[in-house]
PDB file of C-alpha atoms in Angstrom:
ATOM      1  CA  UNK A1231      -2.205  -8.332   2.144  1.00 74.00           C
ATOM      2  CA  UNK A1232      -3.733  -5.299   0.624  1.00 89.00           C
ATOM      3  CA  UNK A1233      -2.461  -3.837  -2.822  1.00 95.00           C
ATOM      4  CA  UNK A1234      -2.917  -0.499  -4.156  1.00 96.00           C
ATOM      5  CA  UNK A1235      -5.623  -0.536  -7.077  1.00 94.00           C
ATOM      6  CA  UNK A1236      -3.819   2.315  -8.925  1.00 94.00           C
ATOM      7  CA  UNK A1237       0.085   1.594  -8.583  1.00 95.00           C
ATOM      8  CA  UNK A1238      -0.263  -2.092  -7.538  1.00 94.00           C
ATOM      9  CA  UNK A1239       2.098  -1.284  -4.512  1.00 94.00           C
ATOM     10  CA  UNK A1240       2.153  -4.113  -1.989  1.00 94.00           C
ATOM     11  CA  UNK A1241       4.199  -5.533   0.936  1.00 95.00           C
ATOM     12  CA  UNK A1242       8.007  -5.921   0.234  1.00 95.00           C
ATOM     13  CA  UNK A1243       9.996  -8.874   1.851  1.00 97.00           C
ATOM     14  CA  UNK A1244      13.627  -9.251   2.915  1.00 98.00           C
ATOM     15  CA  UNK A1245      15.513  -9.838   6.124  1.00 98.00           C
ATOM     16  CA  UNK A1246      16.310  -8.294   9.293  1.00 97.00           C
ATOM     17  CA  UNK A1247      20.150  -8.706   9.855  1.00 98.00           C
ATOM     18  CA  UNK A1248      21.226  -8.561  13.445  1.00 98.00           C
ATOM     19  CA  UNK A1249      24.781  -7.168  14.740  1.00 98.00           C
ATOM     20  CA  UNK A1250      25.970 -10.799  14.758  1.00 98.00           C
ATOM     21  CA  UNK A1251      24.625 -11.196  11.109  1.00 98.00           C
ATOM     22  CA  UNK A1252      21.735 -13.453  11.956  1.00 98.00           C
ATOM     23  CA  UNK A1253      18.776 -13.331   9.587  1.00 98.00           C
ATOM     24  CA  UNK A1254      15.051 -13.163  10.252  1.00 98.00           C
ATOM     25  CA  UNK A1255      12.323 -12.780   7.793  1.00 98.00           C
ATOM     26  CA  UNK A1256      11.262  -9.255   7.632  1.00 97.00           C
ATOM     27  CA  UNK A1257       7.997  -7.496   5.941  1.00 96.00           C
ATOM     28  CA  UNK A1258       7.496  -4.099   5.013  1.00 96.00           C
ATOM     29  CA  UNK A1259       3.817  -2.930   4.648  1.00 94.00           C
ATOM     30  CA  UNK A1260       3.175  -0.100   2.553  1.00 94.00           C
ATOM     31  CA  UNK A1261       0.568   2.471   3.547  1.00 95.00           C
ATOM     32  CA  UNK A1262      -2.622   1.409   1.831  1.00 96.00           C
ATOM     33  CA  UNK A1263      -5.954   2.749   2.851  1.00 95.00           C
ATOM     34  CA  UNK A1264      -9.431   1.581   1.989  1.00 96.00           C
ATOM     35  CA  UNK A1265     -11.164   4.808   0.390  1.00 95.00           C
ATOM     36  CA  UNK A1266     -14.329   5.582  -1.267  1.00 96.00           C
ATOM     37  CA  UNK A1267     -13.414   6.685  -4.918  1.00 94.00           C
ATOM     38  CA  UNK A1268     -15.264   8.475  -7.338  1.00 92.00           C
ATOM     39  CA  UNK A1269     -15.677   6.283 -10.676  1.00 89.00           C
ATOM     40  CA  UNK A1270     -15.604   7.655 -14.142  1.00 87.00           C
ATOM     41  CA  UNK A1271     -19.337   6.905 -14.632  1.00 90.00           C
ATOM     42  CA  UNK A1272     -20.345   9.310 -11.724  1.00 88.00           C
ATOM     43  CA  UNK A1273     -20.742   6.442  -8.942  1.00 93.00           C
ATOM     44  CA  UNK A1274     -18.564   5.691  -5.950  1.00 94.00           C
ATOM     45  CA  UNK A1275     -16.662   2.658  -5.609  1.00 94.00           C
ATOM     46  CA  UNK A1276     -14.445   1.336  -2.325  1.00 96.00           C
ATOM     47  CA  UNK A1277     -10.900   0.372  -3.185  1.00 95.00           C
ATOM     48  CA  UNK A1278      -7.464   0.205  -1.563  1.00 96.00           C
ATOM     49  CA  UNK A1279      -5.166   3.006  -2.507  1.00 96.00           C
ATOM     50  CA  UNK A1280      -1.690   3.827  -1.125  1.00 96.00           C
ATOM     51  CA  UNK A1281      -1.248   7.257   0.508  1.00 95.00           C
ATOM     52  CA  UNK A1282       1.379   8.499  -2.058  1.00 95.00           C
ATOM     53  CA  UNK A1283      -1.559   7.906  -4.872  1.00 95.00           C
ATOM     54  CA  UNK A1284      -3.911   9.867  -2.676  1.00 95.00           C
ATOM     55  CA  UNK A1285      -1.587  12.776  -2.200  1.00 95.00           C
ATOM     56  CA  UNK A1286      -0.537  12.808  -5.895  1.00 95.00           C
ATOM     57  CA  UNK A1287      -3.877  13.166  -7.006  1.00 93.00           C
ATOM     58  CA  UNK A1288      -4.228  10.122  -9.091  1.00 93.00           C
ATOM     59  CA  UNK A1289      -7.396   9.582  -7.194  1.00 92.00           C
ATOM     60  CA  UNK A1290     -10.333  11.698  -6.313  1.00 91.00           C
ATOM     61  CA  UNK A1291     -12.153  10.861  -3.106  1.00 91.00           C
ATOM     62  CA  UNK A1292     -15.935  10.567  -3.184  1.00 86.00           C
TER      63      UNK A1292
END
């Protein structure tokens, strides 16, 4: 499962709970994209970044 390279956001786990209170495994996936990013030395690097980091400006796209 992909994890954000900036904030380390990844998948969360829990249970689906039905009306009759039966529990089945559930996984919530974070919205992580594979993006080409500008590095500090002027080059580009491909990494996984969540959309909240992209929108907040923590990462600059190449």
